[in-house]
């Protein structure tokens, strides 16, 4: 059964780790570039955009709660209009640098706790999806598969890229296990690759309570700060090639995930 899937990574988040991020770009098909909310500045954005262009990797914005001190990993209590304005400013900042570098952005993927909050809070997800689509109708929105983010983006007419994770554990509700809990991170290279292949081929994965769940995703994320991320990405790419699964950027994928269980 032939299939295509995107392999992405969050980049430009850690000063001094450009070499690691650049190496990962040789394997992935899209990247999400930190644009000031939790990490990143004009210099890091420009560097990541240039490397993405050189590698043929589709670049997108990776906005966050405005929380550099906490790396965007806690929910901020702030008025929704203020949050939306911050997100718009972050994407505009990357878009401005991209225009200067002659690079076209393809998507927006929220970071950290904002990503998780949007997955579970329908009203918030709808407001954010609507604002992002109004300001950037040409950019796809990336979010957790089977979430409020997906419902909201599709409701406002935005193109949505449903995402699954290679190196994170799942709950039975198809949510990510919080980083503070056991089982949040998948450390084994073999286990990461197995989860990636299972999602890509429509097979079940094991949730943290031992139950089996299906995750229908168009894109798979490997975190650049996961130890051995490049090795994992290479292993995934190799195993997918054997299975006839091609790694393609979001713009080359179908508009919705293929439901392999019905084929």
Coordinates of C-alpha atoms in Angstrom, one line a residue:
X1 CA 0.0 0.0 0.0
X2 CA 1.6 3.2 -1.1
X3 CA 1.4 6.3 1.1
X4 CA 3.0 9.7 1.6
X5 CA 3.6 11.4 4.9
X6 CA 5.4 14.6 6.1
X7 CA 8.2 14.3 8.6
X8 CA 8.7 17.6 10.6
X9 CA 10.8 19.0 13.4
X10 CA 10.7 22.1 15.6
X11 CA 13.9 24.1 14.9
X12 CA 15.7 27.3 15.9
X13 CA 14.8 26.9 19.5
X14 CA 18.2 26.5 21.2
X15 CA 21.2 28.8 20.7
X16 CA 24.3 26.8 19.9
X17 CA 22.4 23.9 18.3
X18 CA 22.3 25.1 14.7
X19 CA 24.5 22.2 13.6
X20 CA 22.1 19.7 15.1
X21 CA 19.1 21.4 13.4
X22 CA 20.9 21.6 10.1
X23 CA 21.8 17.9 10.2
X24 CA 18.2 17.0 10.9
X25 CA 17.1 19.1 7.8
X26 CA 18.8 16.5 5.6
X27 CA 16.1 14.0 6.5
X28 CA 12.9 15.9 7.3
X29 CA 10.5 17.4 4.8
X30 CA 9.2 20.4 6.8
X31 CA 10.3 22.4 9.8
X32 CA 8.7 24.7 12.3
X33 CA 10.8 27.7 13.1
X34 CA 10.7 29.4 16.6
X35 CA 9.7 33.0 16.0
X36 CA 10.1 34.8 19.3
X37 CA 7.4 33.7 21.6
X38 CA 9.3 30.9 23.4
X39 CA 12.6 31.1 21.6
X40 CA 14.2 32.5 18.5
X41 CA 15.3 35.9 17.2
X42 CA 15.8 37.5 13.8
X43 CA 19.3 35.9 13.4
X44 CA 18.1 32.4 14.2
X45 CA 15.1 32.7 12.0
X46 CA 17.2 33.9 9.1
X47 CA 19.7 31.0 9.6
X48 CA 16.9 28.4 9.7
X49 CA 15.1 29.8 6.7
X50 CA 18.3 29.7 4.6
X51 CA 19.1 26.2 5.6
X52 CA 15.5 25.1 4.9
X53 CA 15.8 26.6 1.4
X54 CA 19.1 24.9 0.8
X55 CA 17.7 21.5 2.0
X56 CA 14.4 21.8 0.2
X57 CA 12.5 21.7 3.5
X58 CA 9.2 23.5 3.7
X59 CA 9.4 26.1 6.5
X60 CA 6.6 27.2 8.8
X61 CA 6.1 29.4 11.8
X62 CA 6.2 28.0 15.4
X63 CA 4.5 30.6 17.6
X64 CA 3.9 30.1 21.3
X65 CA 2.5 31.7 24.4
X66 CA 4.8 34.7 24.9
X67 CA 6.9 33.0 27.5
X68 CA 10.6 32.8 26.9
X69 CA 11.4 32.2 30.5
X70 CA 9.2 29.1 30.6
X71 CA 10.0 28.0 27.0
X72 CA 6.2 28.1 26.3
X73 CA 5.6 25.0 28.4
X74 CA 3.0 26.4 30.8
X75 CA -0.4 27.8 30.1
X76 CA -0.5 31.6 30.4
X77 CA -3.6 33.3 31.8
X78 CA -4.1 36.2 29.4
X79 CA -6.9 37.8 27.5
X80 CA -7.6 35.9 24.3
X81 CA -7.3 39.0 22.1
X82 CA -3.8 39.7 23.6
X83 CA -2.8 36.1 22.9
X84 CA -4.0 36.3 19.4
X85 CA -2.2 39.6 18.8
X86 CA 1.0 38.0 20.1
X87 CA 0.6 35.0 17.8
X88 CA 0.0 37.3 14.8
X89 CA 3.1 39.3 15.7
X90 CA 5.2 36.2 15.9
X91 CA 4.1 34.8 12.5
X92 CA 4.5 38.3 11.0
X93 CA 8.1 38.5 12.3
X94 CA 9.0 35.2 10.6
X95 CA 7.2 36.1 7.5
X96 CA 9.1 39.4 7.3
X97 CA 12.5 37.6 7.6
X98 CA 11.3 35.0 5.1
X99 CA 10.4 37.7 2.6
X100 CA 13.9 39.2 3.0
X101 CA 15.5 35.8 2.5
X102 CA 13.3 35.0 -0.5
X103 CA 11.6 32.1 1.2
X104 CA 7.9 31.3 1.2
X105 CA 6.4 30.0 4.4
X106 CA 3.9 27.1 4.1
X107 CA 2.3 26.5 7.5
X108 CA 1.8 27.5 11.1
X109 CA 2.3 25.1 14.0
X110 CA 1.7 26.3 17.6
X111 CA 4.3 25.3 20.2
X112 CA 4.3 23.6 23.6
X113 CA 1.4 24.2 26.0
X114 CA -0.4 26.4 23.5
X115 CA -0.5 23.5 21.2
X116 CA -2.0 21.3 23.9
X117 CA -4.5 23.9 25.1
X118 CA -5.7 24.4 21.5
X119 CA -6.2 20.7 21.2
X120 CA -8.6 20.6 24.2
X121 CA -10.3 24.0 24.3
X122 CA -12.8 24.4 21.4
X123 CA -13.6 28.1 21.9
X124 CA -10.0 29.0 22.1
X125 CA -9.1 26.8 19.2
X126 CA -11.9 28.4 17.1
X127 CA -10.8 32.0 17.9
X128 CA -7.1 31.3 17.1
X129 CA -7.9 29.3 14.0
X130 CA -10.1 32.1 12.7
X131 CA -7.6 34.8 13.4
X132 CA -4.7 32.9 11.8
X133 CA -6.7 32.1 8.8
X134 CA -7.9 35.6 8.3
X135 CA -4.4 37.0 8.6
X136 CA -2.6 34.2 6.7
X137 CA -5.1 32.4 4.5
X138 CA -2.2 31.0 2.4
X139 CA -0.7 29.1 5.3
X140 CA -1.9 25.7 6.5
X141 CA -2.5 25.1 10.2
X142 CA -0.8 22.2 11.9
X143 CA -2.1 20.6 15.1
X144 CA -2.8 17.5 17.0
X145 CA -4.8 14.9 15.1
X146 CA -8.3 14.2 16.5
X147 CA -8.4 17.5 18.4
X148 CA -10.3 20.7 18.8
X149 CA -7.5 22.3 16.7
X150 CA -8.5 20.1 13.7
X151 CA -12.2 20.8 14.1
X152 CA -11.7 24.6 14.4
X153 CA -9.3 24.9 11.4
X154 CA -11.6 22.9 9.1
X155 CA -14.6 24.9 10.4
X156 CA -13.1 28.2 9.4
X157 CA -11.9 26.9 6.0
X158 CA -8.2 26.7 6.8
X159 CA -6.2 23.8 5.4
X160 CA -5.3 21.6 8.3
X161 CA -2.3 19.2 8.7
X162 CA -3.1 16.5 11.2
X163 CA 0.0 15.7 13.2
X164 CA 1.2 12.7 15.1
X165 CA 4.3 12.2 17.2
X166 CA 7.3 9.9 16.9
X167 CA 8.9 10.5 20.3
X168 CA 6.0 11.2 22.6
X169 CA 3.7 8.9 24.5
X170 CA -0.1 9.0 24.0
X171 CA -3.0 8.7 26.4
X172 CA -6.1 6.6 25.5
X173 CA -7.8 9.9 24.5
X174 CA -5.1 10.4 21.8
X175 CA -3.5 13.2 23.7
X176 CA 0.2 13.6 24.5
X177 CA 1.3 12.3 27.9
X178 CA 2.3 15.5 29.9
X179 CA 6.1 15.9 30.1
X180 CA 5.8 15.8 33.9
X181 CA 4.4 12.2 33.8
X182 CA 6.1 8.8 33.2
X183 CA 5.9 7.7 29.6
X184 CA 5.9 11.2 28.2
X185 CA 9.0 10.7 26.2
X186 CA 10.0 7.7 24.0
X187 CA 13.7 7.2 24.3
X188 CA 14.3 4.1 22.3
X189 CA 15.3 4.6 18.7
X190 CA 13.5 1.4 17.7
X191 CA 10.3 2.3 19.6
X192 CA 10.2 5.7 18.0
X193 CA 10.6 4.2 14.5
X194 CA 7.9 1.6 15.3
X195 CA 5.4 4.3 16.4
X196 CA 6.2 6.3 13.3
X197 CA 5.6 3.4 11.0
X198 CA 2.4 2.3 12.8
X199 CA 0.9 5.8 12.4
X200 CA 2.0 6.0 8.8
X201 CA 0.5 2.6 7.9
X202 CA -2.7 2.9 9.9
X203 CA -1.8 0.4 12.6
X204 CA -2.6 0.9 16.3
X205 CA -0.1 2.3 18.8
X206 CA 0.0 1.5 22.5
X207 CA -1.3 4.2 24.9
X208 CA 0.2 4.7 28.3
X209 CA -2.5 2.6 29.9
X210 CA -1.7 -0.3 27.6
X211 CA -4.8 0.2 25.4
X212 CA -4.5 0.4 21.6
X213 CA -5.4 3.6 19.7
X214 CA -5.3 4.7 16.1
X215 CA -3.8 8.1 15.1
X216 CA -4.7 9.4 11.7
X217 CA -1.9 11.9 10.8
X218 CA -0.6 13.5 7.7
X219 CA 2.6 14.7 9.4
X220 CA 4.9 13.1 12.0
X221 CA 7.0 15.2 14.4
X222 CA 10.4 14.3 15.7
X223 CA 11.7 16.8 18.3
X224 CA 15.1 18.1 17.5
X225 CA 16.1 18.1 21.2
X226 CA 15.3 14.4 21.6
X227 CA 18.6 12.6 22.0
X228 CA 19.5 10.8 18.8
X229 CA 16.8 12.7 16.8
X230 CA 18.8 12.6 13.6
X231 CA 19.5 8.9 13.9
X232 CA 15.8 8.3 14.6
X233 CA 14.8 10.3 11.5
X234 CA 17.2 8.4 9.3
X235 CA 15.9 5.1 10.6
X236 CA 12.3 6.1 10.0
X237 CA 13.1 7.3 6.5
X238 CA 14.9 4.0 5.7
X239 CA 12.1 1.9 7.1
X240 CA 9.5 3.9 5.2
X241 CA 11.4 3.6 2.0
X242 CA 11.4 -0.2 2.3
X243 CA 7.6 -0.1 2.8
X244 CA 7.1 2.3 -0.2
X245 CA 6.1 5.2 2.0
X246 CA 7.4 8.5 0.6
X247 CA 8.3 11.5 2.8
X248 CA 6.8 14.7 1.3
X249 CA 6.3 18.3 2.5
X250 CA 2.8 19.3 3.6
X251 CA 2.0 21.0 0.3
X252 CA 2.4 17.7 -1.6
X253 CA 0.0 15.8 0.7
X254 CA -3.8 15.2 0.3
X255 CA -6.0 17.7 2.0
X256 CA -7.1 15.2 4.6
X257 CA -5.5 12.1 6.2
X258 CA -6.0 8.9 4.3
X259 CA -8.1 6.5 6.4
X260 CA -6.1 3.4 5.9
X261 CA -8.5 1.4 8.1
X262 CA -11.2 1.7 5.4
X263 CA -9.0 0.7 2.5

